[in-house]
CSV table of C-alpha atoms in Angstrom, one decimal:
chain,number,residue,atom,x,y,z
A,237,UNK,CA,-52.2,-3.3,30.1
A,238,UNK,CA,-49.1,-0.9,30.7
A,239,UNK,CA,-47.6,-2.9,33.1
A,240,UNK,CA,-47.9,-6.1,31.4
A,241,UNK,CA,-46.8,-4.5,27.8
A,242,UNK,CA,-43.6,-3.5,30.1
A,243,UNK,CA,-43.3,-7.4,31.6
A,244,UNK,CA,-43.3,-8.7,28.6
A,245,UNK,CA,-41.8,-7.0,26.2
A,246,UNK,CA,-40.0,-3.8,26.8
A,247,UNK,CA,-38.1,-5.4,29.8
A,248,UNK,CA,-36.8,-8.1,27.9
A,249,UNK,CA,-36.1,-6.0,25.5
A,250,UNK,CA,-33.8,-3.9,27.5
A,251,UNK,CA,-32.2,-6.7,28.6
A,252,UNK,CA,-30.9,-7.7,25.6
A,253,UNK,CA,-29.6,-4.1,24.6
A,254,UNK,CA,-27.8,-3.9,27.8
A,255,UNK,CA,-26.4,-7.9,27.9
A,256,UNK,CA,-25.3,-6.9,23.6
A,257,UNK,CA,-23.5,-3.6,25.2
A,258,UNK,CA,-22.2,-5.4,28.1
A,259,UNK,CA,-20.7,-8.1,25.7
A,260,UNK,CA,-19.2,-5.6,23.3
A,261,UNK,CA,-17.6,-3.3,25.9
A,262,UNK,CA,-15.4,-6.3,27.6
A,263,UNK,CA,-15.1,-8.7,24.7
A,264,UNK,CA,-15.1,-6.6,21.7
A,265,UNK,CA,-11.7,-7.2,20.5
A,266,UNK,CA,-12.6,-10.6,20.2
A,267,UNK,CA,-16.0,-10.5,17.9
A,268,UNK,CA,-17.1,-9.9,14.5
A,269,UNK,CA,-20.1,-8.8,13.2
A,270,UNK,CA,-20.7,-9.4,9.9
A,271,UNK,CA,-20.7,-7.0,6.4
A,272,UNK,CA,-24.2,-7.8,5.3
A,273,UNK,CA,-23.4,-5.4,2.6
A,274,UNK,CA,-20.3,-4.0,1.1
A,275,UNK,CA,-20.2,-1.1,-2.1
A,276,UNK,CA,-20.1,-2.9,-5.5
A,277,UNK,CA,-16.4,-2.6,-7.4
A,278,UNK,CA,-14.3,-4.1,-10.5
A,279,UNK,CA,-10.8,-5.3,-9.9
A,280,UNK,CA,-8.2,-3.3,-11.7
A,281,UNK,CA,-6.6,-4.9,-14.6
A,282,UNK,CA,-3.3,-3.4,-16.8
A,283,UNK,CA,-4.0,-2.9,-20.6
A,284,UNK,CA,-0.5,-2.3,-22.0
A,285,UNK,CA,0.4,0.7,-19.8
A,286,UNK,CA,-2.6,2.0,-18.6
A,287,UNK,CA,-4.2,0.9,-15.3
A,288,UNK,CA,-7.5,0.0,-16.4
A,289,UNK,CA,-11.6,-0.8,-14.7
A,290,UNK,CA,-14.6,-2.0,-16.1
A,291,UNK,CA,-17.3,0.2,-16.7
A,292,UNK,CA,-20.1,-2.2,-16.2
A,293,UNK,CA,-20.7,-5.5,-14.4
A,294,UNK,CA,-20.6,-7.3,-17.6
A,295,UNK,CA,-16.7,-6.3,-18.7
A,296,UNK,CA,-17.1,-5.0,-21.9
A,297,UNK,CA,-16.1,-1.7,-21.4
A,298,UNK,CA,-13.1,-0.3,-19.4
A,299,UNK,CA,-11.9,2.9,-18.2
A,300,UNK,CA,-8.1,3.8,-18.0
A,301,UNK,CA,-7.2,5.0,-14.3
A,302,UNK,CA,-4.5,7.0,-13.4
A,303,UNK,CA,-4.1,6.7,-9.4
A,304,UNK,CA,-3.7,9.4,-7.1
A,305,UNK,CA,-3.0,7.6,-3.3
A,306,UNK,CA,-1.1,7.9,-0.3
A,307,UNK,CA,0.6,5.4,2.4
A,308,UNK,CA,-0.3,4.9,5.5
A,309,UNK,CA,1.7,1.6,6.8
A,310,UNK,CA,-0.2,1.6,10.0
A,311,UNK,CA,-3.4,0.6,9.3
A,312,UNK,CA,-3.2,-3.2,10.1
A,313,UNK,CA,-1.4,-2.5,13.5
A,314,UNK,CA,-4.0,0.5,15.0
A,315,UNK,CA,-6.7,-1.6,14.0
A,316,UNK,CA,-6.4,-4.6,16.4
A,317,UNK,CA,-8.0,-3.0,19.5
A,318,UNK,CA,-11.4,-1.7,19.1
A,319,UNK,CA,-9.8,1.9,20.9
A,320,UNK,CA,-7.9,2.4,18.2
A,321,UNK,CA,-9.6,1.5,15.1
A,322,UNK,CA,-11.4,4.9,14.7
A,323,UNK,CA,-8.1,6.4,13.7
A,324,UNK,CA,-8.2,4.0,10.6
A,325,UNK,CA,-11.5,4.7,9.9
A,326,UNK,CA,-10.7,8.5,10.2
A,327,UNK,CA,-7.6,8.1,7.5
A,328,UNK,CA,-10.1,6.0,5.1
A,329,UNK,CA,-12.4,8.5,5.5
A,330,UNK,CA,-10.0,11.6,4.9
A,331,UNK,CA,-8.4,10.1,2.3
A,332,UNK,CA,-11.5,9.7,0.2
A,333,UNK,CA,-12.4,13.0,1.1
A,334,UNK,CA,-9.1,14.3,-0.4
A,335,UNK,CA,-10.2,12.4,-3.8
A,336,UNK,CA,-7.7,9.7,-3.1
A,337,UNK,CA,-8.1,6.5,-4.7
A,338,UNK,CA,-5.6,3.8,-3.7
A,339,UNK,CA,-4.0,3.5,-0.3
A,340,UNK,CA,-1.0,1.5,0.0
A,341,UNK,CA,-0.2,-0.3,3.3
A,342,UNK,CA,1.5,-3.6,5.2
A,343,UNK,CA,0.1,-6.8,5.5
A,344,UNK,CA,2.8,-8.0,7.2
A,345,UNK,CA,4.3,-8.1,11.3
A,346,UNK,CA,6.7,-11.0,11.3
A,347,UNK,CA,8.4,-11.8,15.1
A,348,UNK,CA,6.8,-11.4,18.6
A,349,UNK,CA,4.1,-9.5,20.9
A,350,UNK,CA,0.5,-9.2,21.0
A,351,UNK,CA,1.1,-7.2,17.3
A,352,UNK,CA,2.2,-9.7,15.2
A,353,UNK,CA,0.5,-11.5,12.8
A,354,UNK,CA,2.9,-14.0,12.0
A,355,UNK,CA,4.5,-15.4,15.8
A,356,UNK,CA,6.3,-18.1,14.3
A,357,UNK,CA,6.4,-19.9,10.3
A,358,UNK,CA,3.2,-20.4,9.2
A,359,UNK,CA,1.6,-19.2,12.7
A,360,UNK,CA,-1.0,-16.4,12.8
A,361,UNK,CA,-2.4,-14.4,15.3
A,362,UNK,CA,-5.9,-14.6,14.6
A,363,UNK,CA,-6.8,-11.2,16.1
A,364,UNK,CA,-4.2,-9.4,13.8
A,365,UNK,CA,-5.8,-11.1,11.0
A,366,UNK,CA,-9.1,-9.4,12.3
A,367,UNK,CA,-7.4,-6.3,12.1
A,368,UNK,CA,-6.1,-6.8,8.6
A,369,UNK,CA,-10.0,-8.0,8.1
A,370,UNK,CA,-11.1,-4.8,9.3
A,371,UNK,CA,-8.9,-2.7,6.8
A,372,UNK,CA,-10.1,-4.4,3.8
A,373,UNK,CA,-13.9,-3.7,4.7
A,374,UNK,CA,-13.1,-0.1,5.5
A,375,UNK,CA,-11.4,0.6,2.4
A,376,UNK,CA,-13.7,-0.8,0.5
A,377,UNK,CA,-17.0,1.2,2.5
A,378,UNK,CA,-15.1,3.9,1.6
A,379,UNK,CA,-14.6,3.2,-1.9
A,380,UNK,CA,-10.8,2.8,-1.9
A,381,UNK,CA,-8.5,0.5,-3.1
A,382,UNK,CA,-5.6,-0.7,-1.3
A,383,UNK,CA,-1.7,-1.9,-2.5
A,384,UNK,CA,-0.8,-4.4,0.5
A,385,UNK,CA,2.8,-5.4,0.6
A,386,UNK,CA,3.7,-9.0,1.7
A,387,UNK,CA,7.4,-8.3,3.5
A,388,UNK,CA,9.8,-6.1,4.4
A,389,UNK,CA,13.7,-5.9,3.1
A,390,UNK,CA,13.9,-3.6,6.6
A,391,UNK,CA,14.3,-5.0,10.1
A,392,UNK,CA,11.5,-3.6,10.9
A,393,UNK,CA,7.8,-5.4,11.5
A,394,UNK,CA,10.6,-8.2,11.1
A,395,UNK,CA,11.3,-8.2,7.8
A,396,UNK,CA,13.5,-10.6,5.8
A,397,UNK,CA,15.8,-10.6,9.2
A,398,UNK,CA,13.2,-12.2,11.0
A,399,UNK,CA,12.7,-15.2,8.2
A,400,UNK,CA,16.4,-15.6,8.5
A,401,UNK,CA,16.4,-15.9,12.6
A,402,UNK,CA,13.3,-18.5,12.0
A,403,UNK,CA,15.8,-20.8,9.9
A,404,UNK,CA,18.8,-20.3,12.6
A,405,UNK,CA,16.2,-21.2,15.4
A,406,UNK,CA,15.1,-24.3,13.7
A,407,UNK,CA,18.8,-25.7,13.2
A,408,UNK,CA,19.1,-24.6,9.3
A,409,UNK,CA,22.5,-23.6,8.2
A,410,UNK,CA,22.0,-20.7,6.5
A,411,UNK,CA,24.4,-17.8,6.0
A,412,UNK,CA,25.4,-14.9,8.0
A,413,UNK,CA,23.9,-12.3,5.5
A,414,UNK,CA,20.2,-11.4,5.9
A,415,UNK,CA,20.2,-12.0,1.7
A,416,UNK,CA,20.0,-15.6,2.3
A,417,UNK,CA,16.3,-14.4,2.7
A,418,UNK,CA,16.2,-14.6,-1.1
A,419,UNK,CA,18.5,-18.1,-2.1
A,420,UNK,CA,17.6,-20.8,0.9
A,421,UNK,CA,14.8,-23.5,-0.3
A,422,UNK,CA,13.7,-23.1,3.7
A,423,UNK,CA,13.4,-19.5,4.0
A,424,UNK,CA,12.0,-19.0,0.7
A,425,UNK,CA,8.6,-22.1,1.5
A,426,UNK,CA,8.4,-19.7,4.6
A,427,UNK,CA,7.6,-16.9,2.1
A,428,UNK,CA,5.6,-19.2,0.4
A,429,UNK,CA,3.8,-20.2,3.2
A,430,UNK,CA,2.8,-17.0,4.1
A,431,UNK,CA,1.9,-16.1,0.9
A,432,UNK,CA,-0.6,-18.7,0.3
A,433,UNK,CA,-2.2,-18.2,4.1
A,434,UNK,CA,-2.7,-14.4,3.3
A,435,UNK,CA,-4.4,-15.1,-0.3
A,436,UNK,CA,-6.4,-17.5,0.9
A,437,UNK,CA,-7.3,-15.6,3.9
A,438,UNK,CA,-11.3,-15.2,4.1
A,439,UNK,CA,-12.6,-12.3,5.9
A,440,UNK,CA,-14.0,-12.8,8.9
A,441,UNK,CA,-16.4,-9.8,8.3
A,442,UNK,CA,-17.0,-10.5,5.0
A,443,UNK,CA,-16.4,-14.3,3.9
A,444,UNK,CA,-14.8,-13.2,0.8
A,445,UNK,CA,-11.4,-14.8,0.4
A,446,UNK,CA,-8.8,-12.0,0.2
A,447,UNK,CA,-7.7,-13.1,-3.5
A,448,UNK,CA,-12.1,-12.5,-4.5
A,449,UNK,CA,-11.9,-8.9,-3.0
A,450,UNK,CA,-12.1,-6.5,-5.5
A,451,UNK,CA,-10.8,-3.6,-2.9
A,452,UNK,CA,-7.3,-4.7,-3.3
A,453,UNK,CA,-5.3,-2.9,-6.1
A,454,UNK,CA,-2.3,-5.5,-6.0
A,455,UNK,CA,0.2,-6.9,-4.3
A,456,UNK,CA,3.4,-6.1,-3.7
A,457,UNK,CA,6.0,-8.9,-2.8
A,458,UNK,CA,8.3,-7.3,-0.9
A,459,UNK,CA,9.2,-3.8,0.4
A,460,UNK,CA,11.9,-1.8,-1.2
A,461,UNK,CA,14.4,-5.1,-1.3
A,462,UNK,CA,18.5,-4.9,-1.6
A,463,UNK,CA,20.6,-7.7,-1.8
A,464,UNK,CA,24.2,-5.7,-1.0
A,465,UNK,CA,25.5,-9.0,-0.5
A,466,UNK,CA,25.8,-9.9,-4.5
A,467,UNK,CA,25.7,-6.5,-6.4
A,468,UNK,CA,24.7,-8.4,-9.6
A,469,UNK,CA,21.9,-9.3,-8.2
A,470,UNK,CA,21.0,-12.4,-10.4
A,471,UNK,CA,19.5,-14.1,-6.3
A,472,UNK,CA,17.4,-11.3,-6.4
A,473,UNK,CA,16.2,-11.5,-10.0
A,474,UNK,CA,15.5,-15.3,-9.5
A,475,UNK,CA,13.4,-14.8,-6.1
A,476,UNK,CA,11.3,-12.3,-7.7
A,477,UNK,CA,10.7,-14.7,-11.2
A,478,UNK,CA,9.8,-17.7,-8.6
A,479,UNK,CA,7.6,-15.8,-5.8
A,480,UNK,CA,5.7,-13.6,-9.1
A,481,UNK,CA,5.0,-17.0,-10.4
A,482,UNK,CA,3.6,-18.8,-6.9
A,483,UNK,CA,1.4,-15.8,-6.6
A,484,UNK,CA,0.1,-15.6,-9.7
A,485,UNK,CA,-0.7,-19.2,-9.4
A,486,UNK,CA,-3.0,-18.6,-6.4
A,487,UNK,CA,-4.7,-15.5,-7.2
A,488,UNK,CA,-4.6,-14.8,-11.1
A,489,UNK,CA,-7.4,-11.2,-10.2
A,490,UNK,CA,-5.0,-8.8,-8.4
A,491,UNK,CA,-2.2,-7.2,-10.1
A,492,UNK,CA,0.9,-7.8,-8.7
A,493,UNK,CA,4.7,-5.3,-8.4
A,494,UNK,CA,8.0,-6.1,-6.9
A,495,UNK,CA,8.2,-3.1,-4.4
A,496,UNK,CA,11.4,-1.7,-6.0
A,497,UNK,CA,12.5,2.0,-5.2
A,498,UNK,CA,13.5,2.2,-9.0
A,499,UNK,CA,17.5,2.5,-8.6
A,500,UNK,CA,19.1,1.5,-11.9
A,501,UNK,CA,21.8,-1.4,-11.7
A,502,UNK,CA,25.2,-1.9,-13.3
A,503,UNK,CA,24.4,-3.4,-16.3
A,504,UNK,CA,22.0,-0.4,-17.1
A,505,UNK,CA,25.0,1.8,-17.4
A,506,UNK,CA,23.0,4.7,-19.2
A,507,UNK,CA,20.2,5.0,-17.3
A,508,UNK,CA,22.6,4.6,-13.8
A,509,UNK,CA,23.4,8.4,-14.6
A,510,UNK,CA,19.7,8.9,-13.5
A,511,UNK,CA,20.6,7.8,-10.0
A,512,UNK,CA,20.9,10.0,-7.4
A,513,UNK,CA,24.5,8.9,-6.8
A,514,UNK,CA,27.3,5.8,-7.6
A,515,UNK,CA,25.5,3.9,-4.5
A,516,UNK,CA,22.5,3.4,-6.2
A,517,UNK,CA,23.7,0.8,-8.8
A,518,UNK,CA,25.6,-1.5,-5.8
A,519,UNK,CA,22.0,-2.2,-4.1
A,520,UNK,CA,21.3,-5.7,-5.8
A,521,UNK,CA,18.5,-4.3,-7.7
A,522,UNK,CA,17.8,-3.0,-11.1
A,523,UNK,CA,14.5,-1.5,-12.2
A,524,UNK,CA,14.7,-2.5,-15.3
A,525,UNK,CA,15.6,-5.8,-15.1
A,526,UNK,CA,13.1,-7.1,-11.8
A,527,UNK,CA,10.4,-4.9,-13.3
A,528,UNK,CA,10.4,-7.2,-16.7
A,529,UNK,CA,9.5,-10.3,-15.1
A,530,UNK,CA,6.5,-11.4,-17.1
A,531,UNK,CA,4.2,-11.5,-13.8
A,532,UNK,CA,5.0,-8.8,-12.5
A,533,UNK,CA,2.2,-6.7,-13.5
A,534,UNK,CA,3.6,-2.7,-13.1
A,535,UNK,CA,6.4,-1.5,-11.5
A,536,UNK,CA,7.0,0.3,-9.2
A,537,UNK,CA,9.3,3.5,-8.1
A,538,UNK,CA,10.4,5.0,-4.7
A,539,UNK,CA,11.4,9.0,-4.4
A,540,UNK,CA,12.9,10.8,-1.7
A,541,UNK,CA,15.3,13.2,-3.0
A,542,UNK,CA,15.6,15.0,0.5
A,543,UNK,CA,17.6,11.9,1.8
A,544,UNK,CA,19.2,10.9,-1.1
A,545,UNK,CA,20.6,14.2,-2.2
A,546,UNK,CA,20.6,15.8,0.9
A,547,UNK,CA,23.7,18.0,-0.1
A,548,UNK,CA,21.8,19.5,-3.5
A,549,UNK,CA,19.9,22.7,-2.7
A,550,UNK,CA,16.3,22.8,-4.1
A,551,UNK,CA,16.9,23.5,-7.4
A,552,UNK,CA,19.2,20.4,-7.3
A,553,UNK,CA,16.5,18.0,-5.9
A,554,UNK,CA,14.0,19.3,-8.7
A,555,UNK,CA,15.8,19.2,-11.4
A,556,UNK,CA,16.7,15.6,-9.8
A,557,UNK,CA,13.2,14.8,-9.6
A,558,UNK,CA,12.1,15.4,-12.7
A,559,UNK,CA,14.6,13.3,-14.7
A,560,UNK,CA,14.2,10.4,-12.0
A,561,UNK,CA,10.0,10.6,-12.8
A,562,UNK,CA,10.8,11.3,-16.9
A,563,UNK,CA,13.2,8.2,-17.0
A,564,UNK,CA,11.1,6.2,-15.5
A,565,UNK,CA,8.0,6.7,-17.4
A,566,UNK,CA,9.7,6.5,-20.3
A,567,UNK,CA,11.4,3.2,-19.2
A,568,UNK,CA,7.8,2.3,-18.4
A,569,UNK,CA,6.4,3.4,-22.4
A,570,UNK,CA,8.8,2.1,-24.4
A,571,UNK,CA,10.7,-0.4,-22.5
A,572,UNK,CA,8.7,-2.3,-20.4
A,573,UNK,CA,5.5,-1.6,-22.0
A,574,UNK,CA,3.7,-1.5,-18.1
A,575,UNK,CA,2.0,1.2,-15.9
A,576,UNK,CA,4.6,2.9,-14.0
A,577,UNK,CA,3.7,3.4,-10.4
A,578,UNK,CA,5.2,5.8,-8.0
A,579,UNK,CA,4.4,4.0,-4.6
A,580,UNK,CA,6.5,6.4,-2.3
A,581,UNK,CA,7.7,9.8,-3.0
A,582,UNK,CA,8.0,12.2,0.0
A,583,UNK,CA,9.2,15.2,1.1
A,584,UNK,CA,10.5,16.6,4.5
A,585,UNK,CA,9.2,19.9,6.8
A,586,UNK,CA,12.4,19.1,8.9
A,587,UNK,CA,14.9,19.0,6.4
A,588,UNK,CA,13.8,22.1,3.8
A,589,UNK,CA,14.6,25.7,4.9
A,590,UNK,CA,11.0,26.4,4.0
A,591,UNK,CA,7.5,25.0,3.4
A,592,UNK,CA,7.5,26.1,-0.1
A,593,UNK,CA,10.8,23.8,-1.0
A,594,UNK,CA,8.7,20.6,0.2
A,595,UNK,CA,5.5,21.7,-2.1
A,596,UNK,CA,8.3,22.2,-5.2
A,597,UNK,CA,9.2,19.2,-4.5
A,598,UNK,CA,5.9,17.5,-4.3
A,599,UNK,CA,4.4,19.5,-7.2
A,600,UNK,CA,7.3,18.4,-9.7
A,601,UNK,CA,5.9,14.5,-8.7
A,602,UNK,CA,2.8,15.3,-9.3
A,603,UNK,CA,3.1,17.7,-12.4
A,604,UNK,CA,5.3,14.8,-14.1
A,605,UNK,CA,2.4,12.1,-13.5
A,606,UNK,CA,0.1,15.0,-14.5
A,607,UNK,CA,1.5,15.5,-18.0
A,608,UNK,CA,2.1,11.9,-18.8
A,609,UNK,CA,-2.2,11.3,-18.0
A,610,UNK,CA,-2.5,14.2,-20.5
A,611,UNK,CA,-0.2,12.2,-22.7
A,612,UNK,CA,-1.8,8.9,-22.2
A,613,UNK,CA,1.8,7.9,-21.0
A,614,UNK,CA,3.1,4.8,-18.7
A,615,UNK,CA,3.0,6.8,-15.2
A,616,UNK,CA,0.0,5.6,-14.0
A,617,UNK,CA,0.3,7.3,-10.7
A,618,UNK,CA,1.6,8.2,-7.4
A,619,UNK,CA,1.7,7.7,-3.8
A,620,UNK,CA,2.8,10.1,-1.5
A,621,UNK,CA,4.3,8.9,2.0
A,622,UNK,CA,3.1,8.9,4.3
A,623,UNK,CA,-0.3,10.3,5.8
A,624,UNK,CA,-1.3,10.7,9.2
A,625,UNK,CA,-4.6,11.6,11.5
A,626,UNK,CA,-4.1,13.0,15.1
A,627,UNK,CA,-3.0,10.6,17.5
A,628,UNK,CA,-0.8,8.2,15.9
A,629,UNK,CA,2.4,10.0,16.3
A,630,UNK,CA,4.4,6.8,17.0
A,631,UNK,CA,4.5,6.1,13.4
A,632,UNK,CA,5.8,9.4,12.2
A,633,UNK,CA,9.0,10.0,10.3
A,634,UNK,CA,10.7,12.7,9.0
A,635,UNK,CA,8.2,12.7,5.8
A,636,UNK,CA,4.8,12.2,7.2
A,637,UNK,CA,2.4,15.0,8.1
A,638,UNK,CA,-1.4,15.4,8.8
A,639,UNK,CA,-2.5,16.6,5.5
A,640,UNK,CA,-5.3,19.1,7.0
A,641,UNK,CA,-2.9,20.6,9.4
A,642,UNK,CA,-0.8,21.9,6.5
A,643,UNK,CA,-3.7,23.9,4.1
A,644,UNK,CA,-0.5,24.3,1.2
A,645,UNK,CA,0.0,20.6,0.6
A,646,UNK,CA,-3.8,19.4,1.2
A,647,UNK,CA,-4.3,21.3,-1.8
A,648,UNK,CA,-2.0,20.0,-3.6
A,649,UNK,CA,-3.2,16.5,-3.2
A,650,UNK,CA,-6.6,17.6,-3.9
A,651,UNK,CA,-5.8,19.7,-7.0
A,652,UNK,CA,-4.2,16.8,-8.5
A,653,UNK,CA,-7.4,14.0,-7.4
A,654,UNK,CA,-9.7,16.9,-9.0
A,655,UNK,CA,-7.6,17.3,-12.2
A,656,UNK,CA,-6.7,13.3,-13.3
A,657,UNK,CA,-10.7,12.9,-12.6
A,658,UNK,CA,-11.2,15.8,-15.1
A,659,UNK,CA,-9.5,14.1,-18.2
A,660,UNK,CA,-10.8,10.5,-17.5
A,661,UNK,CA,-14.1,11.2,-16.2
A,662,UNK,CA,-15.4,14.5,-17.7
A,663,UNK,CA,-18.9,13.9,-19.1
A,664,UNK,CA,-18.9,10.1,-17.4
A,665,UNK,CA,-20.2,8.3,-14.3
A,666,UNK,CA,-17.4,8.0,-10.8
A,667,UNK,CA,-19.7,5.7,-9.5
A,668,UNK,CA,-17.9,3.1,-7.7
A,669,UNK,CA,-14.6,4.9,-7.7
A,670,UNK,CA,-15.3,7.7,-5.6
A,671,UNK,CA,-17.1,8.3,-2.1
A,672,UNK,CA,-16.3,12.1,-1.8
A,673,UNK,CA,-16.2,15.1,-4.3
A,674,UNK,CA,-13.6,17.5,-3.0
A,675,UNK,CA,-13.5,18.8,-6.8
């Protein structure tokens, strides 16, 4: 009776563990097994300037959110080979763990290589799409929201440079200047077309289309873009009216922002005494201005005083910083009447004479979003750049650091989770909104 339990079923049995294992180990890259079961959430809408997230499955009652995130642009790239993907999981993880809410990150690798996700116009690299499949899920198992942005103005991942070389390889005339990224009808239905092939992306984890997934915060349309080519910027203004509109018209549940660093233009000639010098206004953009468009849902703000005042002592940069986060909140309350979102800010271990200049500098960001919660205010949040885990040093910069390796500034990230959750959630359910307690 042994022996023939062992023929005929615990054989076979092992069979199949060890054929599944054998299958996994060599062709793992190239499977998905599917989400039965993901965590329930509500997408996040915008009442006036508040962020804002229903209650209850029926809608009737929302909460006002105010964010406290961090940016880790590497997530879509670490997460094409299997080897690699437990780093991602690790930053989701941590990152909830720290009380952090939103995560913002590319969706975007325009050009060549086995890293892309775009080879060509319109082309995709379906395992990079896995990968970007695979952050999505993760987020949203770990109860995390997640700002994906859609280009960048850099060179690098490709970037708006890339779109341009597409249009010279194909025989288009366009013009010498990367800005024709912005103006030419072909480079701009590239966009398009990329656009529309992310929104209507369906997970292959999941099957939810990527425009149904609750787990993403918004989108951003492009990162931190200049057009030095017309300082007026009136390209600019136009390609962010017509690209707000085309993605609004395929995906009317996610918020959407422009990507902005928040520089003030010429026409703003008040507020341009904000800026952190005379270069600021010649960039092409204007936060007022591309922030107003009426689809664009918030807006957006960059800080980095380290680099951009990098001759102003630390008293400098604070001081700086606080009228750069004041302005714009105000901008964002009286002016705009959106959320004001702070999707970088960073501060640099290399470049201050000592660790406690970086947490002033930190602090001030998060004290300035701190009061305006108190106040019910339009800054809705911030995002510090970037985070790390161990192991992914190629994508350091000057402002990124593994949050548990330095005990100061993982408490300051912390402290500030614990203390927004305090004065919107005291007495109330974070179901849904929060996988860890670090408070």
């Amino acid at each position: 009776m042994e022996a023939d339990w062992r023929d005929r079923i615990l054989f076979p049995f092992l069979g199949i563990i060890s054929f599944t294992t054998l299958l996994y180990l060599n062709f793992s890259d190239q499977l998905s097994f599917p989400v039965l079961w993901q965590p329930k959430m509500a997408f996040v809408g915008t009442n006036s300037t508040h962020f804002v997230v229903a209650e209850d499955d029926h809608g009737g009652n929302y909460s006002e959110i105010y964010v406290n995130g961090w940016n880790s642009y590497w997530l879509m790239e670490k997460s094409i080979w299997v080897s690699s993907r437990s780093k991602v999981s690790k930053m989701l993880r941590m990152g909830a763990q720290m009380g952090l809410t939103v995560c913002r990150t590319w969706a975007f690798s325009d050009g060549y290589g086995s890293s892309a996700l775009q080879t060509s116009p319109g082309v995709f690299n379906e395992r990079v799409f896995r990968a970007l499949d695979y952050v999505i899920v993760e987020a949203r198992k770990n109860k995390l929201r997640l700002i994906l942005s859609l280009v960048n103005n850099l060179n690098a991942f490709g970037g708006k440079t890339q779109y341009v070389r597409w249009a010279e390889e194909a025989g288009v005339n366009v013009s010498q200047t990367d800005d024709s990224f912005f103006s030419h009808p072909t480079v701009k239905d590239y966009y398009k077309a990329y656009i529309k092939a992310i929104l209507t992306r369906k997970n292959s984890l999941t099957g939810v289309k990527y425009s149904e997934d609750p787990a993403i915060f918004a989108w951003e349309l492009i990162n931190e873009p200049r057009c030095l080519s017309n300082s007026s910027a009136p390209v600019l203004q136009a390609w962010i009216t017509e690209m707000a509109a085309y993605v609004k018209s395929l995906d009317d549940k996610h918020l959407l922002t422009v990507g902005i660093e928040g520089f003030y233009g010429p026409k703003t000639t008040e507020r341009s005494k904000v800026n952190p010098g005379e270069w600021a206004a010649s960039l092409g953009s204007d936060f007022i201005q591309n922030s107003a468009v009426d689809n664009i849902d918030f807006a957006s703000v960059h800080a980095y005083p380290d680099s951009w005042i990098q001759k102003g002592d630390s008293e400098a940069k604070m001081n700086f910083l606080s009228r750069w986060v004041d302005s714009h909140i105000s901008d964002g309350e009286h002016v705009l009447k959106k959320p004001v979102l702070i999707t970088e800010f960073g501060s640099s271990l290399r470049m201050n004479k000592t660790p406690e200049d970086t947490n002033l500098l930190l602090k001030t960001v998060y004290d300035r979003v701190y009061e305006s919660a108190k106040k019910r205010e339009a800054g809705a949040g911030a995002l510090i750049w970037q985070l790390l885990v161990e192991g992914v040093d190629e994508y350091a910069d000057q402002f990124s650091l593994v949050a548990w390796d330095h005990p100061s500034i993982y408490k300051l990230i912390t402290r500030q989770s614990c203390r927004l959750r305090r004065i919107f959630f005291s007495g109330k359910t974070t179901k849904g909104l929060h996988n860890e307690d670090p408070c």
